[in-house]
């Protein structure tokens, strides 16, 4: 009895070749009544989990065969795993071939086939060769001959030849249909992918295109008409003999253990560590409700057998702590009392009302989710520890699937359609500056030109299909998979672009589906800055300073936050966050959690921000759409703000099951990537409507879901971030010099440039001292100064000087006399132009005549001149002009990017009468609402957030403060050149003040560029 | 004292293609930055050094011209050729030319106007923006010409220019960025300040090269100049502003080529008996070739024009042309007698011979095989008239193809299915065909297909 089966099928994980998603192939196979479907991507299992998940979701009886296809010396082969041992052999084989080849390709040899005894081998000859067949049979115990009947010329003769050969040799002939897409309608897309793969237009790609659309999943009737019954029977028999279930991977997977004390099980040891930690965390003794929470969490961990996972995470964190690397766990599982006791997180469950249900889910059967942030500059040390401890063969990083997004898809299809690419870039740039209407694509394509009406429709339809298609595998930022057995027995591993790094072929969603556990080892610059602040405080106080030394509450710090004096702190430093702070006025830890989560696309798109603020200010009563939603929404005044709340909302208000809510979460995450609308979103809307929710509320919830797709922010992450935000704010308030030094020494990081950080510190009353050869170290340092806020001044480090090399400068500093150098003549020669650069930055001030003279003198010290040049007239032979104020400012900014003692705006004010008459920016609050105002300043930030319809925000500064400008779209277009290019702006506008928060903006009416008055090099933070 | 006339052409490739009223930029393909802009683009705020994406934001409709070194060189050589007719010593730079005029100035009794005017007229005729100055060394010209007003005759004497040099900001001296940095850090802002420094002091800090540069600024090194000389053969290629759809549309762009040819011939006292004009498509494939022959040797553009007009009237473009290649045939010294047709033909390339045959017998009489990479037999194997694009035949077929014709299936007995073709989705209607071998009532074996509508067609015969 023949069954409908397919033994050769590529998904779109055979990049730029296969033209259907794995789930599309599976669903089509189910629809057509297939009994078996082999997924055989080219030397890859990257698409297999998605296919397997599709079978699970459909709850179908489809036998999913795991295999791959290979090419060697123009011969084509298919390997199919017959059982789990075969699957493991296949994983090892692919890993080896991938690791031997260049990234994105593979290398193998025929004799490796003998390593695959539990796989079936199908050879698809173009012409039969007895010698080759005999060679294959010598290497492999189960060989088949494969034939593809795709209605191409000459294939009947080929069939006859193969049948004859099979009969003579006693070989079995099976059907392989070389499937490239689920339905023939995907032929155009497959042709386009072929052109993209060959990097040419469709016209040029025509020699490579298939002559028909037969490479799809065909019906039983079609196959029966094409193939002799005997071949179909043999094919069915082979398919039936291949039985591998991916759940076996989960069963086989064992999480590595840690060394256990004698007579202790994993559970015992975990309990022991938690109890030890609890004594430190709760020195006053643990309260009964917290003890009960610990018991509940430990019981759940034990029930789900996750003890080893928690022990491993604890082990990694313990190592980092032992090396003085600050770290912080986040994620739903991280913010639990167990993790608090294990020092995985510092988020105190007493300060945060996280519920145990959000800790881990029994129903979801998914592994716990813990991300750990480490100081980004020291993360590599932790990674190396993991490799050392758990062995390279047992450790790998998860993949990230790079997929087609809007711009990349448009660009590649434009090449296929042979459009004018320069013109396209021009149009794309222009559209980047505008807000996209519904028919943006039509407009864009007509602007590019070169497409007929019919081809425009084709282009659009292909674009929709191509969005979300995988392009290649990349390395996840830090998702580690660790296994007790070698990982290549569970999943293929390939080389990452980075040397000595290997990635598994599955991404985080695949891992979640299969149930493999992942620990995210991530880098966070702010942790480094906080650690550096702690180190400095430790040096001052003579004892280590740790996170717990920061008080949970501090009135002065809350005031600073409410006044939005947050330049340089974590998370709440952007322009949008700073605008929100005086409105939301955070006054406790949970307010900070909300503050961090509310300025995100989700709540903003969902129009949830203003209702929340109104309720917080008491201008609107707190109520709930339904009383049963009170527990879900109570903590955010009845307004959904966090991603978890929205999911919980779906469960309570729309009767979503936990599994459905989970699918909604996953859908949100992939919505932006795939561009596919989520059926569950529609389901949610329908259910809410049926329950009588009003239309506008449903629309807001829907927009919020869409917004979370762009950047979802769960409460557990916000809580971890809030803790770091609080720590950084407290440091800024109480130790501004130390905090600024720590930030300067952790660059590059954060939103602001070193110059802006220094300006902010100076506004806070901190004395900042320039780089000097006799006083500075490589990094910035603090110097005791009672006149400076916090009792310390900042001494800029030599690393602020552009072009200096750390090793050369450290060598120079080792030679520095105790009393410093007295003249330039005493300076030792340093390799390269290091002394020149120091002189240009005025770091030799006092050692010579003046900056120009010092520089001229150092030019003669260098070793880059001709040997004989040293006999030429020497150092003091030229009279060079002393620098004026403008030159000093220009050279400071050019050499270090920082002007410590001057500001470009102050200089202009002193030089130009018309500017001197204008108010300084610190006087802005004295202007009345709607009063006309004329200002000028240096542009520091330009932003066009996608959430602010058509508005450009610009920040300008002078030596006294900053002004926030709002440029409406019409004005922006009128002054586009000035708005996008100017470094120094002269602004006419009107003051706009919010009566509640007193937040002041200037609504711009006219802009003028005044850069020509001052030739300076200052960078602004533009459109990020 | 030597004297030079320097002409700076800041936007040669841009001006030669776009009118100043149209927003357009010349850009560097490597870093996608603007090198030059038309006046209209400048008025929108676009300036050299700006990134292309910033320029796109400022101009709704911005035409683009990528910088091509070869094209720049060709234009400069054309202009140098013009200068060469006026004076023998010409230097070609990256963005302009220098003419040594102290010798020829004597011919014009110290007045350079008679020499300058035809030159300026030529530049204006092609709407090329220029800046000019009289200087004592070519390097002075390179530095000072960009500071002069656009499209004006030189107004300063070379002595005045030398004084101007003292005030020139170092930032405009085209010094390497690192050197400029060093000079700025030393507090030097103007060229005069650098020139005033002791020689040894400069050399010690910057090496010999800067010292040499300063020397070159003061005195030219005549022996080391790479003087321009006209090339031995006349062969030019230009890119059109937009694809020419008809032969008439190439008439205007050919005119400057004829002018340059005239200058080239005249400068060397040569004449020519023919022209080869090749039209190329976007992929730089030859789509048409015109050969113009004159019964006597010609020099002037005006003499060639009627001949070309006549050829163009007869010529039909099969596909749009974007490039023109232009070369002179039968070039000889002006005094030499013209060779006859047969002598010319003996040295001809096959393509030229085909052109002659085609001209004599008509295009329809000369045919060649061609084909497309397309599974449809009628496209894979075609016979085309001479002059049409010639592509390699990709899918040769063993059948004798006939023009596709509807057929009555009742007259055929189907033997077996041959193949399925499904392609051409990018055309108005895609082709979906099932092919069969069949035998006709009259015994002939044919190759038929059925289309998606179920209609039958005869594609060819077997054997």
mmCIF file of N, CA and C in Angstrom, chain A residues 151 153 184 187-188 191-192 202 206-207 211-214 422-423 425-426 429-430 433-434 454-455 458 833 836 840 852 855-856 859-860 864-866 869-870 872-875 877-878 880-881 887 891 894-895 976-977 981, chain B residues 27 32 44-45 47 50 53-54 56-62 64 178 181-182 184-189 197-198 200-201 203-208 283 372-375 394 417-423 425-428 432:
data_model
loop_
_atom_site.group_PDB
_atom_site.id
_atom_site.type_symbol
_atom_site.label_atom_id
_atom_site.label_comp_id
_atom_site.label_asym_id
_atom_site.label_seq_id
_atom_site.Cartn_x
_atom_site.Cartn_y
_atom_site.Cartn_z
ATOM 1 N N UNK A 151 8.942 16.634 -14.942
ATOM 2 C CA UNK A 151 8.428 17.029 -16.264
ATOM 3 C C UNK A 151 9.452 17.876 -17.023
ATOM 4 N N UNK A 153 12.799 17.673 -19.948
ATOM 5 C CA UNK A 153 13.139 16.835 -21.101
ATOM 6 C C UNK A 153 14.066 15.685 -20.727
ATOM 7 N N UNK A 184 2.922 25.720 -5.928
ATOM 8 C CA UNK A 184 3.564 26.206 -7.157
ATOM 9 C C UNK A 184 3.501 27.731 -7.283
ATOM 10 N N UNK A 187 6.720 29.835 -7.199
ATOM 11 C CA UNK A 187 7.775 29.807 -8.223
ATOM 12 C C UNK A 187 8.396 31.189 -8.459
ATOM 13 N N UNK A 188 7.583 32.253 -8.579
ATOM 14 C CA UNK A 188 8.209 33.571 -8.788
ATOM 15 C C UNK A 188 9.185 33.937 -7.665
ATOM 16 N N UNK A 191 12.349 32.002 -8.074
ATOM 17 C CA UNK A 191 13.165 32.572 -9.153
ATOM 18 C C UNK A 191 13.899 33.818 -8.651
ATOM 19 N N UNK A 192 13.188 34.645 -7.885
ATOM 20 C CA UNK A 192 13.820 35.868 -7.348
ATOM 21 C C UNK A 192 14.956 35.500 -6.397
ATOM 22 N N UNK A 202 16.874 39.434 -12.554
ATOM 23 C CA UNK A 202 16.105 38.270 -12.992
ATOM 24 C C UNK A 202 16.469 37.928 -14.439
ATOM 25 N N UNK A 206 18.285 34.149 -15.746
ATOM 26 C CA UNK A 206 17.445 33.185 -16.462
ATOM 27 C C UNK A 206 18.117 31.844 -16.763
ATOM 28 N N UNK A 207 19.432 31.829 -17.033
ATOM 29 C CA UNK A 207 20.039 30.489 -17.233
ATOM 30 C C UNK A 207 19.962 29.611 -15.989
ATOM 31 N N UNK A 211 12.809 25.404 -15.278
ATOM 32 C CA UNK A 211 11.961 25.672 -16.444
ATOM 33 C C UNK A 211 10.472 25.559 -16.129
ATOM 34 N N UNK A 212 10.137 24.988 -14.983
ATOM 35 C CA UNK A 212 8.718 24.931 -14.627
ATOM 36 C C UNK A 212 8.547 25.003 -13.115
ATOM 37 N N UNK A 213 7.320 24.881 -12.663
ATOM 38 C CA UNK A 213 7.026 25.089 -11.238
ATOM 39 C C UNK A 213 6.692 23.763 -10.541
ATOM 40 N N UNK A 214 7.333 22.684 -10.982
ATOM 41 C CA UNK A 214 6.970 21.355 -10.457
ATOM 42 C C UNK A 214 7.608 21.028 -9.108
ATOM 43 N N UNK A 422 20.809 53.524 -7.321
ATOM 44 C CA UNK A 422 21.121 54.847 -6.770
ATOM 45 C C UNK A 422 19.846 55.623 -6.509
ATOM 46 N N UNK A 423 18.947 55.519 -7.458
ATOM 47 C CA UNK A 423 17.665 56.201 -7.315
ATOM 48 C C UNK A 423 16.896 55.619 -6.116
ATOM 49 N N UNK A 425 18.147 54.234 -3.406
ATOM 50 C CA UNK A 425 18.738 54.721 -2.157
ATOM 51 C C UNK A 425 18.262 56.137 -1.871
ATOM 52 N N UNK A 426 18.192 56.918 -2.934
ATOM 53 C CA UNK A 426 17.738 58.292 -2.795
ATOM 54 C C UNK A 426 16.316 58.322 -2.241
ATOM 55 N N UNK A 429 16.121 57.089 1.405
ATOM 56 C CA UNK A 429 16.569 58.122 2.344
ATOM 57 C C UNK A 429 15.458 59.118 2.584
ATOM 58 N N UNK A 430 14.785 59.486 1.506
ATOM 59 C CA UNK A 430 13.745 60.488 1.640
ATOM 60 C C UNK A 430 12.588 59.941 2.471
ATOM 61 N N UNK A 433 12.873 59.942 6.215
ATOM 62 C CA UNK A 433 12.619 61.195 6.924
ATOM 63 C C UNK A 433 11.131 61.498 7.009
ATOM 64 N N UNK A 434 10.327 60.680 6.395
ATOM 65 C CA UNK A 434 8.904 60.983 6.382
ATOM 66 C C UNK A 434 8.126 59.887 7.064
ATOM 67 N N UNK A 454 1.952 46.317 -13.887
ATOM 68 C CA UNK A 454 1.886 44.887 -13.583
ATOM 69 C C UNK A 454 3.071 44.473 -12.710
ATOM 70 N N UNK A 455 4.263 44.974 -13.067
ATOM 71 C CA UNK A 455 5.440 44.599 -12.290
ATOM 72 C C UNK A 455 5.430 45.211 -10.893
ATOM 73 N N UNK A 458 3.511 42.870 -8.926
ATOM 74 C CA UNK A 458 4.346 41.690 -8.676
ATOM 75 C C UNK A 458 5.362 41.977 -7.571
ATOM 76 N N UNK A 833 53.670 59.812 17.532
ATOM 77 C CA UNK A 833 53.395 61.236 17.682
ATOM 78 C C UNK A 833 52.709 61.558 19.016
ATOM 79 N N UNK A 836 53.333 64.996 20.565
ATOM 80 C CA UNK A 836 52.678 66.046 19.769
ATOM 81 C C UNK A 836 51.203 66.134 20.134
ATOM 82 N N UNK A 840 49.217 69.255 21.577
ATOM 83 C CA UNK A 840 48.049 69.821 20.899
ATOM 84 C C UNK A 840 46.868 69.932 21.847
ATOM 85 N N UNK A 852 51.077 76.537 21.107
ATOM 86 C CA UNK A 852 51.655 76.435 19.764
ATOM 87 C C UNK A 852 53.154 76.181 19.820
ATOM 88 N N UNK A 855 53.865 72.683 20.914
ATOM 89 C CA UNK A 855 53.607 71.718 19.842
ATOM 90 C C UNK A 855 54.767 71.724 18.840
ATOM 91 N N UNK A 856 55.194 72.944 18.463
ATOM 92 C CA UNK A 856 56.294 73.081 17.494
ATOM 93 C C UNK A 856 57.549 72.393 18.026
ATOM 94 N N UNK A 859 57.289 68.620 17.838
ATOM 95 C CA UNK A 859 57.447 68.122 16.461
ATOM 96 C C UNK A 859 58.897 67.784 16.157
ATOM 97 N N UNK A 860 59.810 68.492 16.816
ATOM 98 C CA UNK A 860 61.234 68.250 16.560
ATOM 99 C C UNK A 860 61.768 67.071 17.369
ATOM 100 N N UNK A 864 60.308 60.490 13.522
ATOM 101 C CA UNK A 864 59.865 60.174 12.178
ATOM 102 C C UNK A 864 60.584 60.998 11.110
ATOM 103 N N UNK A 865 61.520 61.841 11.515
ATOM 104 C CA UNK A 865 62.212 62.665 10.518
ATOM 105 C C UNK A 865 63.393 61.869 9.937
ATOM 106 N N UNK A 866 63.945 62.430 8.830
ATOM 107 C CA UNK A 866 65.148 61.828 8.262
ATOM 108 C C UNK A 866 66.279 61.939 9.271
ATOM 109 N N UNK A 869 68.058 65.192 9.380
ATOM 110 C CA UNK A 869 67.288 66.375 9.750
ATOM 111 C C UNK A 869 67.604 66.867 11.159
ATOM 112 N N UNK A 870 68.096 65.957 12.009
ATOM 113 C CA UNK A 870 68.347 66.381 13.389
ATOM 114 C C UNK A 870 69.477 67.415 13.476
ATOM 115 N N UNK A 872 69.609 69.899 11.488
ATOM 116 C CA UNK A 872 69.053 71.156 10.991
ATOM 117 C C UNK A 872 68.725 72.055 12.190
ATOM 118 N N UNK A 873 68.479 73.356 11.953
ATOM 119 C CA UNK A 873 68.202 74.270 13.070
ATOM 120 C C UNK A 873 67.130 73.678 13.981
ATOM 121 N N UNK A 874 67.302 73.855 15.286
ATOM 122 C CA UNK A 874 66.433 73.117 16.211
ATOM 123 C C UNK A 874 65.269 73.945 16.729
ATOM 124 N N UNK A 875 64.953 73.740 17.933
ATOM 125 C CA UNK A 875 63.616 73.985 18.442
ATOM 126 C C UNK A 875 63.149 75.437 18.536
ATOM 127 N N UNK A 877 63.597 78.204 16.947
ATOM 128 C CA UNK A 877 63.992 79.052 15.837
ATOM 129 C C UNK A 877 62.829 79.782 15.203
ATOM 130 N N UNK A 878 61.628 79.449 15.552
ATOM 131 C CA UNK A 878 60.490 80.069 14.879
ATOM 132 C C UNK A 878 59.624 80.799 15.903
ATOM 133 N N UNK A 880 56.196 81.658 16.885
ATOM 134 C CA UNK A 880 54.843 81.227 16.547
ATOM 135 C C UNK A 880 53.841 82.035 17.355
ATOM 136 N N UNK A 881 52.691 82.325 16.748
ATOM 137 C CA UNK A 881 51.707 83.159 17.460
ATOM 138 C C UNK A 881 51.095 82.417 18.646
ATOM 139 N N UNK A 887 41.023 79.791 18.971
ATOM 140 C CA UNK A 887 41.945 78.678 18.658
ATOM 141 C C UNK A 887 42.012 77.693 19.820
ATOM 142 N N UNK A 891 41.055 73.925 19.328
ATOM 143 C CA UNK A 891 42.053 72.859 19.484
ATOM 144 C C UNK A 891 41.689 71.917 20.625
ATOM 145 N N UNK A 894 39.104 69.684 19.106
ATOM 146 C CA UNK A 894 39.691 68.801 18.100
ATOM 147 C C UNK A 894 40.523 67.702 18.760
ATOM 148 N N UNK A 895 41.249 68.054 19.817
ATOM 149 C CA UNK A 895 42.155 67.078 20.435
ATOM 150 C C UNK A 895 41.451 66.139 21.400
ATOM 151 N N UNK A 976 14.766 72.217 6.451
ATOM 152 C CA UNK A 976 15.351 70.882 6.494
ATOM 153 C C UNK A 976 16.881 70.897 6.513
ATOM 154 N N UNK A 977 17.460 71.733 5.637
ATOM 155 C CA UNK A 977 18.930 71.761 5.547
ATOM 156 C C UNK A 977 19.527 72.214 6.866
ATOM 157 N N UNK A 981 21.703 69.745 9.416
ATOM 158 C CA UNK A 981 23.139 69.964 9.275
ATOM 159 C C UNK A 981 23.751 70.872 10.345
ATOM 160 N N UNK B 27 29.030 62.481 -7.282
ATOM 161 C CA UNK B 27 29.349 61.872 -6.001
ATOM 162 C C UNK B 27 30.433 60.810 -6.137
ATOM 163 N N UNK B 32 30.185 57.481 -0.942
ATOM 164 C CA UNK B 32 28.875 58.076 -1.206
ATOM 165 C C UNK B 32 28.757 59.480 -0.615
ATOM 166 N N UNK B 44 19.494 74.418 -2.562
ATOM 167 C CA UNK B 44 18.706 73.592 -1.622
ATOM 168 C C UNK B 44 19.517 73.247 -0.373
ATOM 169 N N UNK B 45 20.748 73.690 -0.335
ATOM 170 C CA UNK B 45 21.573 73.449 0.856
ATOM 171 C C UNK B 45 22.555 72.303 0.691
ATOM 172 N N UNK B 47 25.944 70.637 -0.346
ATOM 173 C CA UNK B 47 27.304 71.142 -0.528
ATOM 174 C C UNK B 47 28.301 69.985 -0.580
ATOM 175 N N UNK B 50 29.092 66.588 1.844
ATOM 176 C CA UNK B 50 27.879 66.082 2.492
ATOM 177 C C UNK B 50 27.634 64.632 2.058
ATOM 178 N N UNK B 53 23.024 60.559 1.483
ATOM 179 C CA UNK B 53 21.702 60.426 2.120
ATOM 180 C C UNK B 53 21.239 61.771 2.670
ATOM 181 N N UNK B 54 22.184 62.607 3.167
ATOM 182 C CA UNK B 54 21.793 63.941 3.641
ATOM 183 C C UNK B 54 21.323 64.772 2.447
ATOM 184 N N UNK B 56 19.921 63.643 -0.258
ATOM 185 C CA UNK B 56 18.598 63.164 -0.660
ATOM 186 C C UNK B 56 17.497 63.791 0.190
ATOM 187 N N UNK B 57 17.829 64.008 1.463
ATOM 188 C CA UNK B 57 16.812 64.583 2.349
ATOM 189 C C UNK B 57 16.470 66.022 1.929
ATOM 190 N N UNK B 58 17.450 66.690 1.346
ATOM 191 C CA UNK B 58 17.244 68.100 1.024
ATOM 192 C C UNK B 58 16.618 68.311 -0.349
ATOM 193 N N UNK B 59 16.756 67.346 -1.225
ATOM 194 C CA UNK B 59 16.238 67.523 -2.584
ATOM 195 C C UNK B 59 15.284 66.400 -2.935
ATOM 196 N N UNK B 60 14.071 66.788 -3.235
ATOM 197 C CA UNK B 60 13.053 65.792 -3.592
ATOM 198 C C UNK B 60 13.493 65.002 -4.827
ATOM 199 N N UNK B 61 13.933 65.734 -5.837
ATOM 200 C CA UNK B 61 14.342 65.104 -7.091
ATOM 201 C C UNK B 61 15.800 65.445 -7.317
ATOM 202 N N UNK B 62 16.655 64.542 -7.046
ATOM 203 C CA UNK B 62 18.081 64.826 -7.179
ATOM 204 C C UNK B 62 18.682 63.877 -8.215
ATOM 205 N N UNK B 64 21.785 62.126 -10.127
ATOM 206 C CA UNK B 64 23.086 61.676 -9.624
ATOM 207 C C UNK B 64 24.057 61.403 -10.746
ATOM 208 N N UNK B 178 47.132 65.260 7.675
ATOM 209 C CA UNK B 178 48.010 65.173 8.847
ATOM 210 C C UNK B 178 48.930 66.403 8.919
ATOM 211 N N UNK B 181 46.916 69.402 9.969
ATOM 212 C CA UNK B 181 46.689 69.328 11.420
ATOM 213 C C UNK B 181 47.882 69.887 12.170
ATOM 214 N N UNK B 182 49.058 69.440 11.773
ATOM 215 C CA UNK B 182 50.275 69.855 12.472
ATOM 216 C C UNK B 182 50.475 71.358 12.352
ATOM 217 N N UNK B 184 48.187 73.602 11.829
ATOM 218 C CA UNK B 184 47.155 74.287 12.631
ATOM 219 C C UNK B 184 47.485 74.244 14.114
ATOM 220 N N UNK B 185 47.955 73.081 14.571
ATOM 221 C CA UNK B 185 48.324 72.968 15.989
ATOM 222 C C UNK B 185 49.505 73.866 16.335
ATOM 223 N N UNK B 186 50.273 74.234 15.317
ATOM 224 C CA UNK B 186 51.383 75.155 15.580
ATOM 225 C C UNK B 186 50.915 76.603 15.495
ATOM 226 N N UNK B 187 49.646 76.817 15.273
ATOM 227 C CA UNK B 187 49.090 78.162 15.262
ATOM 228 C C UNK B 187 49.187 78.839 13.907
ATOM 229 N N UNK B 188 49.535 78.077 12.881
ATOM 230 C CA UNK B 188 49.668 78.676 11.550
ATOM 231 C C UNK B 188 48.332 78.577 10.829
ATOM 232 N N UNK B 189 47.934 79.695 10.229
ATOM 233 C CA UNK B 189 46.624 79.683 9.578
ATOM 234 C C UNK B 189 46.698 80.023 8.101
ATOM 235 N N UNK B 197 58.513 80.926 7.558
ATOM 236 C CA UNK B 197 59.300 80.136 8.527
ATOM 237 C C UNK B 197 60.663 79.767 7.943
ATOM 238 N N UNK B 198 61.678 79.650 8.819
ATOM 239 C CA UNK B 198 63.001 79.266 8.312
ATOM 240 C C UNK B 198 62.943 77.890 7.643
ATOM 241 N N UNK B 200 65.086 75.407 7.209
ATOM 242 C CA UNK B 200 65.587 74.245 7.953
ATOM 243 C C UNK B 200 64.613 73.811 9.022
ATOM 244 N N UNK B 201 63.979 74.776 9.659
ATOM 245 C CA UNK B 201 63.040 74.479 10.734
ATOM 246 C C UNK B 201 61.837 73.681 10.212
ATOM 247 N N UNK B 203 61.870 71.860 7.425
ATOM 248 C CA UNK B 203 62.323 70.547 6.946
ATOM 249 C C UNK B 203 62.514 69.576 8.099
ATOM 250 N N UNK B 204 63.041 70.095 9.213
ATOM 251 C CA UNK B 204 63.272 69.225 10.354
ATOM 252 C C UNK B 204 61.975 68.594 10.858
ATOM 253 N N UNK B 205 60.887 69.368 10.778
ATOM 254 C CA UNK B 205 59.619 68.878 11.334
ATOM 255 C C UNK B 205 58.746 68.135 10.312
ATOM 256 N N UNK B 206 58.913 68.491 9.075
ATOM 257 C CA UNK B 206 57.992 67.908 8.086
ATOM 258 C C UNK B 206 58.700 67.115 6.995
ATOM 259 N N UNK B 207 60.005 67.079 7.054
ATOM 260 C CA UNK B 207 60.748 66.343 6.040
ATOM 261 C C UNK B 207 60.923 67.172 4.778
ATOM 262 N N UNK B 208 61.607 66.566 3.811
ATOM 263 C CA UNK B 208 61.991 67.315 2.605
ATOM 264 C C UNK B 208 60.805 67.641 1.711
ATOM 265 N N UNK B 283 24.106 47.714 -20.510
ATOM 266 C CA UNK B 283 25.063 46.666 -20.112
ATOM 267 C C UNK B 283 26.375 46.777 -20.903
ATOM 268 N N UNK B 372 17.806 33.448 -26.273
ATOM 269 C CA UNK B 372 17.743 33.915 -24.897
ATOM 270 C C UNK B 372 17.827 32.703 -23.982
ATOM 271 N N UNK B 373 18.227 32.969 -22.745
ATOM 272 C CA UNK B 373 18.225 31.890 -21.762
ATOM 273 C C UNK B 373 16.792 31.696 -21.306
ATOM 274 N N UNK B 374 16.023 31.024 -22.091
ATOM 275 C CA UNK B 374 14.601 30.863 -21.802
ATOM 276 C C UNK B 374 14.210 29.465 -22.228
ATOM 277 N N UNK B 375 13.450 28.757 -21.389
ATOM 278 C CA UNK B 375 13.107 27.385 -21.780
ATOM 279 C C UNK B 375 12.167 27.321 -22.977
ATOM 280 N N UNK B 394 21.365 29.612 -26.025
ATOM 281 C CA UNK B 394 21.504 28.838 -24.793
ATOM 282 C C UNK B 394 20.882 27.450 -24.899
ATOM 283 N N UNK B 417 4.282 12.313 -23.532
ATOM 284 C CA UNK B 417 4.493 13.635 -22.938
ATOM 285 C C UNK B 417 5.990 13.927 -22.959
ATOM 286 N N UNK B 418 6.333 15.109 -23.287
ATOM 287 C CA UNK B 418 7.757 15.441 -23.390
ATOM 288 C C UNK B 418 8.232 16.268 -22.202
ATOM 289 N N UNK B 419 7.612 17.359 -21.929
ATOM 290 C CA UNK B 419 8.043 18.192 -20.796
ATOM 291 C C UNK B 419 6.978 19.224 -20.479
ATOM 292 N N UNK B 420 7.146 19.871 -19.338
ATOM 293 C CA UNK B 420 6.258 20.964 -18.966
ATOM 294 C C UNK B 420 7.101 22.228 -18.834
ATOM 295 N N UNK B 421 6.606 23.283 -19.400
ATOM 296 C CA UNK B 421 7.295 24.575 -19.245
ATOM 297 C C UNK B 421 6.334 25.532 -18.554
ATOM 298 N N UNK B 422 6.819 26.118 -17.491
ATOM 299 C CA UNK B 422 6.016 27.113 -16.777
ATOM 300 C C UNK B 422 6.958 28.242 -16.415
ATOM 301 N N UNK B 423 6.855 29.320 -17.132
ATOM 302 C CA UNK B 423 7.822 30.402 -16.919
ATOM 303 C C UNK B 423 7.219 31.715 -17.418
ATOM 304 N N UNK B 425 6.570 34.453 -15.683
ATOM 305 C CA UNK B 425 5.588 35.095 -14.802
ATOM 306 C C UNK B 425 5.778 36.604 -14.758
ATOM 307 N N UNK B 426 6.941 37.055 -15.170
ATOM 308 C CA UNK B 426 7.222 38.486 -15.132
ATOM 309 C C UNK B 426 6.671 39.217 -16.355
ATOM 310 N N UNK B 427 6.134 38.444 -17.293
ATOM 311 C CA UNK B 427 5.554 39.079 -18.474
ATOM 312 C C UNK B 427 4.054 39.243 -18.284
ATOM 313 N N UNK B 428 3.421 39.857 -19.282
ATOM 314 C CA UNK B 428 1.986 40.112 -19.130
ATOM 315 C C UNK B 428 1.216 38.833 -18.846
ATOM 316 N N UNK B 432 2.430 28.599 -19.653
ATOM 317 C CA UNK B 432 2.336 27.280 -19.036
ATOM 318 C C UNK B 432 1.993 26.298 -20.153
#
